[in-house]
XYZ file of C-alpha atoms in Angstrom:
715
model
C -61.399 29.846 -62.968
C -62.070 33.542 -62.620
C -59.685 36.399 -62.299
C -58.046 36.873 -58.935
C -59.159 39.794 -56.875
C -56.974 42.668 -55.769
C -56.246 41.214 -52.336
C -55.462 37.790 -53.765
C -53.077 39.217 -56.354
C -51.379 41.214 -53.662
C -51.002 38.127 -51.480
C -49.666 36.040 -54.395
C -47.182 38.703 -55.321
C -45.783 38.699 -51.778
C -45.886 35.045 -50.925
C -45.718 32.836 -54.049
C -42.563 30.688 -54.207
C -41.444 32.128 -57.538
C -41.682 35.642 -56.221
C -39.725 34.725 -53.121
C -37.093 32.973 -55.253
C -36.589 36.029 -57.486
C -36.434 38.251 -54.414
C -33.615 36.153 -52.943
C -31.618 36.394 -56.205
C -32.016 40.164 -56.372
C -31.011 40.468 -52.752
C -27.782 38.514 -53.420
C -26.916 40.706 -56.431
C -27.729 43.822 -54.438
C -25.313 42.811 -51.663
C -22.407 42.283 -54.093
C -22.605 45.863 -55.421
C -21.750 47.375 -52.047
C -18.385 47.279 -50.339
C -17.818 45.917 -46.890
C -17.601 49.463 -45.506
C -21.060 50.334 -46.725
C -22.417 47.106 -45.340
C -20.867 47.883 -41.970
C -22.295 51.398 -41.981
C -25.743 50.066 -42.821
C -25.518 47.600 -39.975
C -24.495 50.379 -37.601
C -27.386 52.565 -38.763
C -29.831 49.730 -38.212
C -28.365 49.116 -34.765
C -28.799 52.783 -33.935
C -32.419 52.681 -35.030
C -33.046 49.593 -32.930
C -31.375 51.200 -29.916
C -33.379 54.371 -30.447
C -36.650 52.464 -30.715
C -35.876 50.516 -27.544
C -34.428 53.477 -25.671
C -37.522 53.996 -23.550
C -37.704 50.348 -22.510
C -33.980 50.333 -21.682
C -34.377 53.389 -19.483
C -37.266 51.791 -17.662
C -35.514 48.485 -17.003
C -31.942 49.716 -16.442
C -32.441 50.823 -12.838
C -34.413 47.781 -11.749
C -31.508 46.143 -9.930
C -30.130 49.323 -8.343
C -30.756 49.486 -4.578
C -32.118 52.644 -2.986
C -28.924 53.051 -0.962
C -26.778 53.077 -4.141
C -25.761 56.768 -3.730
C -24.304 55.939 -0.310
C -22.664 52.578 -0.954
C -19.540 54.146 -2.454
C -18.736 55.675 0.952
C -19.741 52.601 2.960
C -16.291 51.069 3.332
C -13.800 50.654 6.122
C -10.834 51.736 4.028
C -8.149 51.381 6.723
C -6.754 48.074 7.941
C -4.879 47.362 11.131
C -1.172 47.248 10.396
C -0.313 45.690 13.767
C 0.051 41.950 14.228
C -0.294 42.171 18.006
C -3.031 40.174 19.705
C -3.747 42.966 22.186
C -1.889 41.684 25.237
C 0.622 43.943 26.952
C 4.018 42.657 28.060
C 4.599 42.260 31.800
C 7.943 41.965 33.599
C 6.416 40.010 36.512
C 4.924 36.552 36.928
C 1.216 36.897 36.225
C 0.207 33.597 37.810
C 1.536 34.392 41.280
C 0.097 37.879 41.027
C -3.483 36.779 40.635
C -3.374 34.168 43.381
C -1.316 35.813 46.157
C -0.428 39.378 47.125
C -0.258 41.591 44.030
C 1.172 44.563 45.883
C 4.397 42.890 46.943
C 5.134 41.554 43.499
C 4.711 44.977 41.914
C 7.406 46.465 44.150
C 10.222 44.887 42.063
C 12.145 46.349 39.171
C 10.223 48.595 36.812
C 9.913 47.886 33.154
C 11.771 50.442 31.101
C 10.415 51.803 27.849
C 13.107 50.045 25.794
C 12.267 46.661 27.250
C 8.604 47.285 26.664
C 9.229 48.057 22.999
C 11.350 44.930 22.645
C 8.678 42.805 24.268
C 6.028 44.309 21.991
C 8.108 43.398 18.936
C 8.545 39.873 20.290
C 4.789 39.600 20.758
C 4.174 40.754 17.184
C 6.667 38.229 15.802
C 5.092 35.461 17.834
C 1.661 36.399 16.509
C 2.962 36.111 12.929
C 4.536 32.750 13.682
C 1.314 31.603 15.299
C -0.666 32.298 12.144
C 1.916 30.444 10.058
C 1.731 27.410 12.338
C -2.054 27.379 12.091
C -1.876 27.398 8.299
C 0.630 24.525 8.366
C -1.600 22.528 10.698
C -4.509 22.886 8.284
C -2.440 21.923 5.261
C -0.359 19.081 6.738
C -2.045 16.725 9.268
C 1.310 15.126 10.080
C 2.546 18.493 11.306
C -0.220 18.637 13.921
C 0.944 15.234 15.203
C 4.435 16.652 15.447
C 3.105 19.533 17.562
C 1.408 17.122 19.937
C 4.757 15.470 20.657
C 6.483 18.806 21.310
C 4.443 20.676 23.875
C 7.006 23.412 24.292
C 6.432 24.592 20.715
C 2.689 24.505 21.241
C 3.116 26.568 24.399
C 4.993 29.181 22.395
C 2.175 29.134 19.839
C -0.379 29.860 22.553
C 1.472 33.059 23.476
C 3.334 32.045 26.662
C 6.290 34.426 26.879
C 8.758 34.638 29.781
C 10.422 37.994 30.072
C 12.860 36.860 32.787
C 15.582 34.571 31.385
C 16.902 33.603 34.867
C 13.548 32.112 35.754
C 13.705 29.786 32.750
C 17.226 28.678 33.598
C 16.335 27.938 37.251
C 13.265 25.862 36.548
C 14.538 24.070 33.492
C 12.798 22.963 30.356
C 10.762 20.205 31.969
C 9.293 22.463 34.602
C 8.301 25.032 31.941
C 6.432 22.367 30.033
C 4.545 21.248 33.132
C 3.664 24.846 34.043
C 2.357 25.565 30.540
C 0.185 22.447 30.579
C -1.488 23.463 33.831
C -1.495 27.188 33.264
C -4.982 27.398 31.812
C -6.364 25.622 34.852
C -4.428 27.458 37.562
C -4.909 31.150 36.705
C -7.874 32.380 38.755
C -8.631 36.071 39.156
C -10.310 37.271 42.351
C -11.998 40.461 43.481
C -9.215 41.134 45.981
C -6.605 41.155 43.202
C -8.649 43.695 41.204
C -9.111 45.873 44.287
C -5.392 45.753 45.019
C -4.527 46.801 41.455
C -6.993 49.679 41.592
C -5.557 50.832 44.937
C -1.994 50.768 43.606
C -3.058 52.717 40.517
C -4.908 55.432 42.446
C -2.618 55.849 45.452
C 0.862 54.989 44.153
C 0.310 55.503 40.415
C 1.805 52.114 39.582
C 1.892 51.755 35.805
C 2.666 48.043 36.125
C -0.602 47.501 37.994
C -2.462 49.260 35.183
C -0.789 46.956 32.640
C -1.933 43.897 34.578
C -5.432 45.339 34.871
C -5.639 45.979 31.110
C -4.458 42.445 30.337
C -7.140 41.012 32.604
C -9.676 43.366 31.011
C -8.617 42.162 27.573
C -9.219 38.563 28.642
C -12.648 39.482 30.045
C -13.701 41.268 26.842
C -12.753 38.189 24.770
C -14.301 35.742 27.230
C -16.186 33.113 25.229
C -14.919 34.355 21.871
C -11.517 32.651 22.136
C -9.661 30.319 24.479
C -7.957 32.256 27.263
C -5.887 31.014 30.168
C -7.451 33.360 32.709
C -10.407 32.146 34.761
C -12.699 34.280 36.903
C -13.641 33.235 40.404
C -17.306 34.189 39.912
C -19.576 36.581 38.019
C -18.930 39.298 40.594
C -15.224 39.243 39.696
C -15.994 39.609 36.012
C -18.371 42.532 36.549
C -16.005 44.223 38.997
C -13.143 44.064 36.523
C -15.172 45.438 33.604
C -16.771 48.237 35.620
C -13.457 49.262 37.201
C -11.638 49.572 33.890
C -14.497 51.378 32.135
C -14.844 53.832 35.018
C -11.161 54.679 35.543
C -9.263 53.915 32.306
C -9.929 57.223 30.574
C -8.851 59.300 33.563
C -5.691 57.197 34.035
C -4.700 57.488 30.378
C -5.261 61.244 30.393
C -3.143 61.511 33.531
C -0.275 59.581 31.921
C -0.390 61.904 28.903
C -0.910 65.080 30.922
C -4.283 65.890 29.323
C -7.097 67.513 31.250
C -10.343 65.642 31.711
C -12.259 68.419 29.930
C -10.072 68.307 26.824
C -12.151 66.929 23.961
C -10.083 67.913 20.932
C -8.301 65.407 18.751
C -5.579 67.962 18.012
C -4.354 67.640 21.606
C -3.756 63.913 21.055
C -2.175 64.344 17.627
C 0.320 66.858 19.026
C 1.613 64.214 21.461
C 2.238 61.525 18.832
C 5.905 62.481 18.323
C 6.782 62.701 22.013
C 8.515 59.946 24.072
C 5.606 60.093 26.471
C 3.258 58.916 23.725
C 5.500 55.930 22.897
C 5.056 54.564 26.433
C 1.313 55.189 26.675
C 0.267 54.245 23.128
C 0.149 50.438 23.767
C -2.015 51.034 26.824
C -4.470 53.226 24.904
C -4.686 50.786 22.022
C -5.252 47.829 24.330
C -8.069 49.626 26.143
C -9.803 50.754 22.938
C -9.510 47.376 21.211
C -10.742 45.482 24.256
C -13.738 47.794 24.678
C -14.710 47.398 21.016
C -14.526 43.628 21.449
C -16.736 43.964 24.521
C -19.338 45.815 22.446
C -19.353 42.944 19.953
C -19.704 40.221 22.604
C -22.077 41.579 25.263
C -25.839 41.423 24.689
C -27.098 43.202 27.815
C -28.354 46.645 26.804
C -27.495 48.320 30.117
C -23.871 47.176 30.044
C -23.566 48.226 26.402
C -25.036 51.658 27.126
C -22.625 52.195 30.038
C -19.626 51.068 27.952
C -20.619 53.429 25.146
C -21.038 56.310 27.579
C -17.538 55.776 28.977
C -16.026 55.196 25.541
C -17.475 58.504 24.387
C -15.099 60.321 26.748
C -12.129 58.615 25.037
C -13.074 59.577 21.467
C -10.048 61.893 20.937
C -7.740 58.882 21.359
C -9.227 57.303 18.217
C -7.544 60.001 16.121
C -4.280 58.051 16.449
C -5.883 54.748 15.396
C -7.865 55.094 12.119
C -8.621 51.377 11.938
C -10.161 51.366 15.409
C -12.153 54.461 14.487
C -13.704 52.608 11.536
C -14.541 49.686 13.823
C -16.152 52.094 16.276
C -18.350 53.631 13.557
C -19.455 50.230 12.307
C -20.251 48.896 15.773
C -22.098 51.949 17.072
C -24.258 52.289 13.959
C -25.241 48.638 14.213
C -26.235 49.107 17.861
C -28.087 52.303 16.962
C -30.187 50.599 14.287
C -30.895 47.295 16.046
C -31.041 48.419 19.667
C -33.577 50.562 21.417
C -34.034 53.071 24.201
C -30.854 54.101 26.014
C -28.655 51.849 23.859
C -29.689 53.512 20.596
C -29.339 56.978 22.130
C -25.852 56.277 23.516
C -24.732 54.741 20.214
C -25.912 57.643 18.111
C -24.340 60.181 20.471
C -20.968 58.646 19.583
C -21.822 58.699 15.865
C -22.691 62.402 16.027
C -19.507 63.206 17.938
C -17.353 61.247 15.473
C -18.989 62.967 12.487
C -18.451 66.429 13.971
C -15.081 65.857 15.679
C -13.098 64.165 12.903
C -12.562 64.813 9.194
C -15.157 65.082 6.439
C -14.332 61.530 5.371
C -15.592 60.346 8.745
C -18.804 62.299 8.197
C -19.281 60.669 4.794
C -18.616 57.245 6.275
C -21.019 57.803 9.172
C -23.753 59.095 6.868
C -23.310 56.223 4.401
C -23.338 53.493 7.044
C -26.251 55.051 8.925
C -28.374 55.356 5.780
C -27.623 51.773 4.727
C -28.455 50.491 8.228
C -31.678 52.543 8.233
C -32.896 50.971 4.991
C -31.696 47.515 6.038
C -33.768 47.778 9.197
C -36.740 48.810 7.042
C -36.363 45.703 4.888
C -36.087 43.435 7.915
C -39.610 44.085 9.201
C -43.071 43.917 7.660
C -44.688 45.797 10.540
C -42.780 48.805 11.796
C -42.232 49.792 15.363
C -43.352 53.394 14.938
C -41.528 54.711 17.980
C -38.188 53.145 17.063
C -38.340 54.128 13.392
C -39.320 57.661 14.292
C -36.217 57.821 16.498
C -34.036 56.431 13.682
C -35.456 58.958 11.253
C -34.967 61.916 13.595
C -31.434 60.773 14.427
C -30.486 60.475 10.775
C -31.940 63.927 10.106
C -29.717 65.293 12.894
C -26.703 63.661 11.263
C -27.566 65.099 7.835
C -28.019 68.540 9.365
C -24.347 68.648 10.413
C -23.399 69.280 6.769
C -26.539 70.254 4.853
C -24.868 70.970 1.519
C -23.112 67.610 1.339
C -26.222 65.807 2.563
C -28.349 67.655 0.012
C -26.248 66.343 -2.866
C -26.684 62.786 -1.577
C -30.387 63.336 -0.960
C -30.895 64.643 -4.500
C -29.348 61.506 -5.983
C -31.418 59.336 -3.645
C -34.689 61.051 -4.589
C -33.756 60.760 -8.260
C -33.448 57.012 -7.738
C -36.858 56.977 -6.028
C -38.336 58.862 -8.969
C -36.905 56.320 -11.428
C -38.525 53.485 -9.512
C -41.841 55.382 -9.503
C -41.556 56.080 -13.240
C -40.906 52.402 -13.824
C -44.050 51.520 -11.865
C -46.232 54.102 -13.630
C -45.165 52.923 -17.094
C -45.100 49.171 -16.672
C -47.455 48.504 -13.710
C -45.390 45.384 -13.059
C -45.831 43.492 -9.835
C -42.139 43.863 -8.936
C -42.311 47.646 -9.369
C -45.486 47.995 -7.300
C -44.095 45.839 -4.500
C -40.902 47.851 -4.475
C -42.787 51.143 -4.170
C -45.295 49.830 -1.621
C -42.591 48.807 0.850
C -41.259 50.224 4.093
C -37.853 50.673 2.502
C -39.309 53.078 -0.079
C -41.664 54.740 2.406
C -39.012 55.298 5.086
C -36.671 56.778 2.493
C -39.319 59.354 1.557
C -40.059 59.969 5.240
C -36.370 60.662 5.896
C -36.045 63.335 3.224
C -39.344 64.934 4.257
C -37.906 65.311 7.761
C -34.667 66.678 6.287
C -36.602 69.398 4.443
C -38.726 70.222 7.477
C -35.621 70.616 9.654
C -33.453 72.751 7.353
C -35.816 74.573 4.991
C -35.762 77.854 6.925
C -31.957 78.126 7.009
C -31.077 76.789 3.544
C -32.413 77.039 0.019
C -34.174 73.702 -0.493
C -36.952 74.921 -2.783
C -36.028 72.761 -5.790
C -35.651 69.686 -3.600
C -38.984 70.495 -1.931
C -40.957 70.594 -5.193
C -39.320 67.363 -6.349
C -40.475 65.645 -3.164
C -44.032 66.957 -3.609
C -44.189 65.586 -7.165
C -42.801 62.249 -6.017
C -45.358 61.859 -3.212
C -48.236 62.874 -5.494
C -47.122 60.226 -7.974
C -47.164 57.550 -5.263
C -50.699 58.582 -4.220
C -52.008 58.343 -7.781
C -50.295 55.005 -8.414
C -52.256 53.257 -5.632
C -55.890 54.414 -5.701
C -57.440 51.220 -4.295
C -58.734 50.826 -0.730
C -56.114 48.183 0.126
C -53.480 50.930 -0.157
C -55.236 53.429 2.128
C -52.479 53.116 4.776
C -49.845 54.100 2.202
C -52.106 56.865 0.924
C -52.586 58.297 4.406
C -48.834 58.209 5.000
C -48.350 60.225 1.818
C -50.965 62.730 2.993
C -49.121 63.040 6.298
C -45.853 63.749 4.451
C -47.538 66.433 2.346
C -48.955 68.003 5.499
C -45.497 68.033 7.101
C -43.954 69.664 4.025
C -46.701 72.282 3.916
C -46.404 73.075 7.627
C -42.619 73.469 7.478
C -42.430 75.555 4.301
C -45.688 77.515 4.448
C -46.527 76.501 0.865
C -50.116 75.459 0.167
C -50.393 71.830 -0.997
C -53.903 70.637 -1.932
C -54.627 67.372 -0.137
C -58.363 67.544 0.595
C -59.306 65.478 -2.469
C -56.934 62.704 -1.396
C -58.359 62.652 2.139
C -62.002 62.786 1.091
C -61.497 59.829 -1.254
C -60.514 57.788 1.809
C -63.440 59.147 3.798
C -66.059 58.503 1.096
C -65.072 54.907 0.368
C -68.170 52.716 0.487
C -67.885 49.108 1.515
C -69.734 46.485 -0.509
C -72.097 44.183 1.263
C -73.886 46.498 3.685
C -73.102 46.359 7.367
C -69.584 45.104 8.035
C -68.358 42.696 10.688
C -66.240 43.925 13.629
C -62.984 42.535 12.186
C -59.478 42.561 13.654
C -57.638 45.524 15.121
C -56.107 47.778 12.456
C -53.522 50.504 12.790
C -52.799 52.246 9.493
C -49.502 53.698 10.699
C -47.971 50.235 11.088
C -48.844 48.778 7.657
C -48.860 49.900 4.026
C -51.198 47.394 2.397
C -54.182 45.514 3.770
C -55.551 42.089 2.861
C -58.824 42.021 0.955
C -60.710 40.387 3.782
C -60.260 43.478 5.978
C -62.036 45.815 3.573
C -65.559 44.764 4.565
C -65.017 44.994 8.296
C -66.464 47.701 10.495
C -63.023 48.296 11.985
C -61.701 49.262 8.564
C -64.491 51.812 8.077
C -63.912 53.346 11.492
C -60.158 53.558 10.900
C -60.686 55.252 7.516
C -63.000 57.884 8.978
C -60.835 58.544 12.027
C -57.606 58.835 10.014
C -59.256 61.095 7.441
C -60.561 63.418 10.148
C -57.093 63.652 11.707
C -55.440 64.581 8.410
C -58.179 67.064 7.459
C -57.959 68.695 10.871
C -54.180 69.067 10.513
C -54.609 70.618 7.068
C -57.343 73.017 8.187
C -55.376 74.047 11.288
C -52.454 75.252 9.195
C -54.694 77.588 7.159
C -57.313 78.368 9.812
C -55.807 81.840 10.339
C -55.303 82.610 6.661
C -57.454 85.207 4.974
C -58.509 82.729 2.247
C -59.776 80.040 4.617
C -63.481 80.499 3.681
C -62.715 79.728 0.034
C -60.403 76.872 0.955
C -63.068 75.154 3.075
C -66.003 75.566 0.683
C -65.654 72.384 -1.395
C -64.551 70.151 1.528
C -67.589 71.296 3.538
C -69.935 70.385 0.695
C -68.477 66.892 0.395
C -68.398 66.388 4.166
C -72.083 67.298 4.473
C -72.972 64.969 1.631
C -71.052 62.147 3.268
C -72.705 62.833 6.625
C -76.172 62.626 5.068
C -75.443 59.284 3.396
C -74.342 57.569 6.627
C -76.912 56.093 8.943
C -74.702 54.908 11.776
C -74.594 57.454 14.574
C -71.016 56.708 15.650
C -69.708 57.419 12.135
C -71.680 60.646 11.754
C -70.857 62.121 15.138
C -67.153 62.734 14.479
C -67.760 64.085 10.960
C -70.543 66.346 12.169
C -68.325 67.745 14.898
C -65.610 68.530 12.310
C -68.143 70.293 10.084
C -69.323 72.455 12.975
C -65.792 73.501 13.918
C -64.847 74.343 10.329
C -68.013 76.416 9.867
C -67.282 78.328 13.093
C -63.781 79.104 11.888
C -65.106 80.194 8.476
C -67.544 82.611 10.126
C -64.795 83.982 12.388
C -62.352 84.582 9.527
C -65.107 86.057 7.357
C -66.084 88.499 10.090
C -62.464 89.610 10.585
C -61.982 89.877 6.836
C -64.987 92.178 6.424
C -63.405 94.635 8.839
C -60.099 95.108 6.970
C -59.510 97.973 4.555
C -56.670 96.609 2.374
C -57.111 94.931 -0.997
C -56.075 91.352 -1.912
C -53.121 92.785 -3.863
C -51.538 94.051 -0.657
C -49.515 90.869 0.025
C -47.780 92.213 3.104
C -51.076 92.946 4.826
C -52.454 89.583 3.736
C -49.483 87.789 5.327
C -49.920 89.644 8.634
C -53.650 88.899 8.816
C -54.557 87.339 12.227
C -50.922 86.836 13.149
C -51.539 87.700 16.793
C -54.313 85.099 17.065
C -52.100 82.555 15.305
C -49.235 83.055 17.752
C -51.540 82.621 20.754
C -53.431 79.621 19.287
C -56.589 80.787 21.014
C -59.109 80.031 18.281
C -61.793 77.353 18.822
C -60.401 75.272 15.969
C -56.972 75.084 17.653
C -58.624 73.731 20.792
C -60.577 71.243 18.693
C -57.357 70.024 17.069
C -55.810 69.425 20.493
C -58.717 67.139 21.346
C -58.190 65.288 18.050
C -54.515 64.740 18.905
C -55.387 63.505 22.396
C -57.859 60.993 20.987
C -55.299 59.826 18.416
C -52.674 59.282 21.118
C -55.164 57.375 23.263
C -56.247 55.290 20.283
C -52.635 54.444 19.412
C -51.776 53.423 22.976
C -54.591 50.872 23.058
C -53.584 49.241 19.775
C -50.925 46.633 19.376
C -47.820 47.275 17.338
C -48.676 44.265 15.188
C -51.788 43.949 13.103
C -53.790 40.744 13.481
C -55.095 39.231 10.286
C -58.667 37.933 10.181
C -59.370 34.253 10.319
C -60.638 32.611 7.180
C -63.676 30.424 6.989
C -62.785 26.778 6.673
C -65.365 26.262 3.958
C -63.631 28.735 1.660
C -60.465 28.292 -0.339
C -57.698 26.791 1.741
C -54.663 29.004 1.902
C -51.629 29.079 4.095
C -51.770 32.150 6.370
C -47.986 32.360 6.311
C -48.129 33.301 2.620
C -49.737 36.641 3.432
C -47.567 39.105 5.257
C -48.802 42.248 6.860
C -48.021 44.434 3.890
C -50.389 42.311 1.807
C -47.889 40.734 -0.589
C -48.353 37.124 -1.559
C -46.189 34.385 -2.930
C -48.028 33.957 -6.227
C -46.344 30.689 -7.153
C -47.555 29.025 -3.970
C -50.961 30.658 -3.957
C -51.660 29.793 -7.571
C -50.518 26.253 -6.857
C -53.231 25.695 -4.260
C -56.387 23.970 -5.359
C -59.944 24.374 -4.257
C -61.203 21.905 -1.743
C -63.486 19.368 -3.448
C -66.363 18.010 -1.440
C -66.833 14.322 -2.039
C -70.135 12.665 -1.536
C -70.456 9.360 0.181
C -70.842 6.445 -2.254
C -74.353 5.192 -2.742
C -75.233 1.912 -1.220
């Protein structure tokens, strides 16, 4: 047996059993020499080294579970609870049943309810509401107690809120008659149009406060109709609509008249000054009943026209909410929900109230409105795979208006939000994980960027947003470079549009021509493409692979690229450096035009080349006539300013035609993108697995098997 080689000796030294045995003994002796303190310090040092080595991975994975609305969630809370136990009904000193069925005017001519009696009745109502909740808990816990209630109908009648303010009436009828009346009360109370008209007449002509109380109680029952069991019944739908429209139209004016406020007064201070007066004590229950009932109506009604009218009338009563913080929080929550999920007049009326609340009340209300609106905006983005461009553009512009009320406070929130977006992008660039890419290529992420781009464009001229602007440019450039493939051309074109908007609003040059020309020069594999389904890049972010070979995809790429290039060239068409700026794009456009054989594809590109060359010649001719040097920045900035203000150049007219064609093209396309049909001979996949954004359920897709063709057995 020969001598072991160097590698073999090295291996034996490390791995032979005797060597390992001696190493274990030495390790045990080595541990005994050190105290427990030294051992603990060594362990801590090793832990620090491990933490330091894994610090980058921890930073990448730490933010994975944080939502994009995390900077706003801390302010998205109601905060104030309703301290009142009242169910919303107002106490009446007259018999309500006879009033709705016979002549309301005669019954209202009796004794008036004094303020002290009203306060006592309100306290009785609150105590009864507390007792009602206790009885309901006992009924759930003890079934025998519910049987006891069935035997004693008078107690159950008290639980349902039947209160008699006149003690003589109870003594005359007796206990048996009260029980019979309570049993048939829910069936006998019918409200008619004549009763509502009589109440309205008494309120307007004779200023009867008792009639207004009865009207508000009926309005409260109408607003909760269907949500809870009520004793009042309406004769027909006309009665219901007449009651709701009458109260919404006249309640604000009546309440202002009772308080002595002018109809033009829109300051909350005027209401807060009246809180300590006896006049406020009498009118406060009426105001609260009207506001609570209207908020319940907004939660129950689904018709957009009725909701818009109710919001318009409730907007006039906004100063009254200063005395009821809990109702103000309910109003913010309800209106923001209607703003995000509604459309047209409903969204506009809802957001008008949100803007008024944010500007009229304290800064806490502004923070709450901004937080809830931002969360609702992103939630609406997550709810849809294909966006309704018109609605989301309205939501974005509305939210920008809200942020512009307090730019400094909104800027601090926006900075934290963009920092969170940058962390998600950094996570995607480092790991290239599927979860990270799906999170970035989503409407939630895209609409968040779109919001802050609009915020910069709106407020850049009046505030110093330069640092925030450059951060947004870096973020958008990172998103463009993360998704270079043709399936992500819709997302890429959206990013180009955002860069164009930032450049137009700030006047800072942002190079985008290379991004646009990459979309334009994409070559499909397989020669001439099929017609394919209708595509609209502004409604999706990611396309399925089967769309990439279609002729529709090629046409959409060329058309979208021309629109973005035209917008970029228009901004700098009057600048003195336009000839140099257009040199490289013209070379690539001419090369692309020569490589295409289809006339319809070349015609639009050729027309763009001609217009750019005309503008280059025009700027070059004007530039040759000037006498200042390039170092004279003031003269450079004023170059062709008169022509720019008049927009009389040929390229400006060409861009108008491009916009008209884009608007016509968008009107003919559906809001939803139709996916192409798959050939039955190919792999069988469920179409429901592929959404419009192109994401797939990998577990289900990978679980599918290829279809196996079986031959017929031989005879």
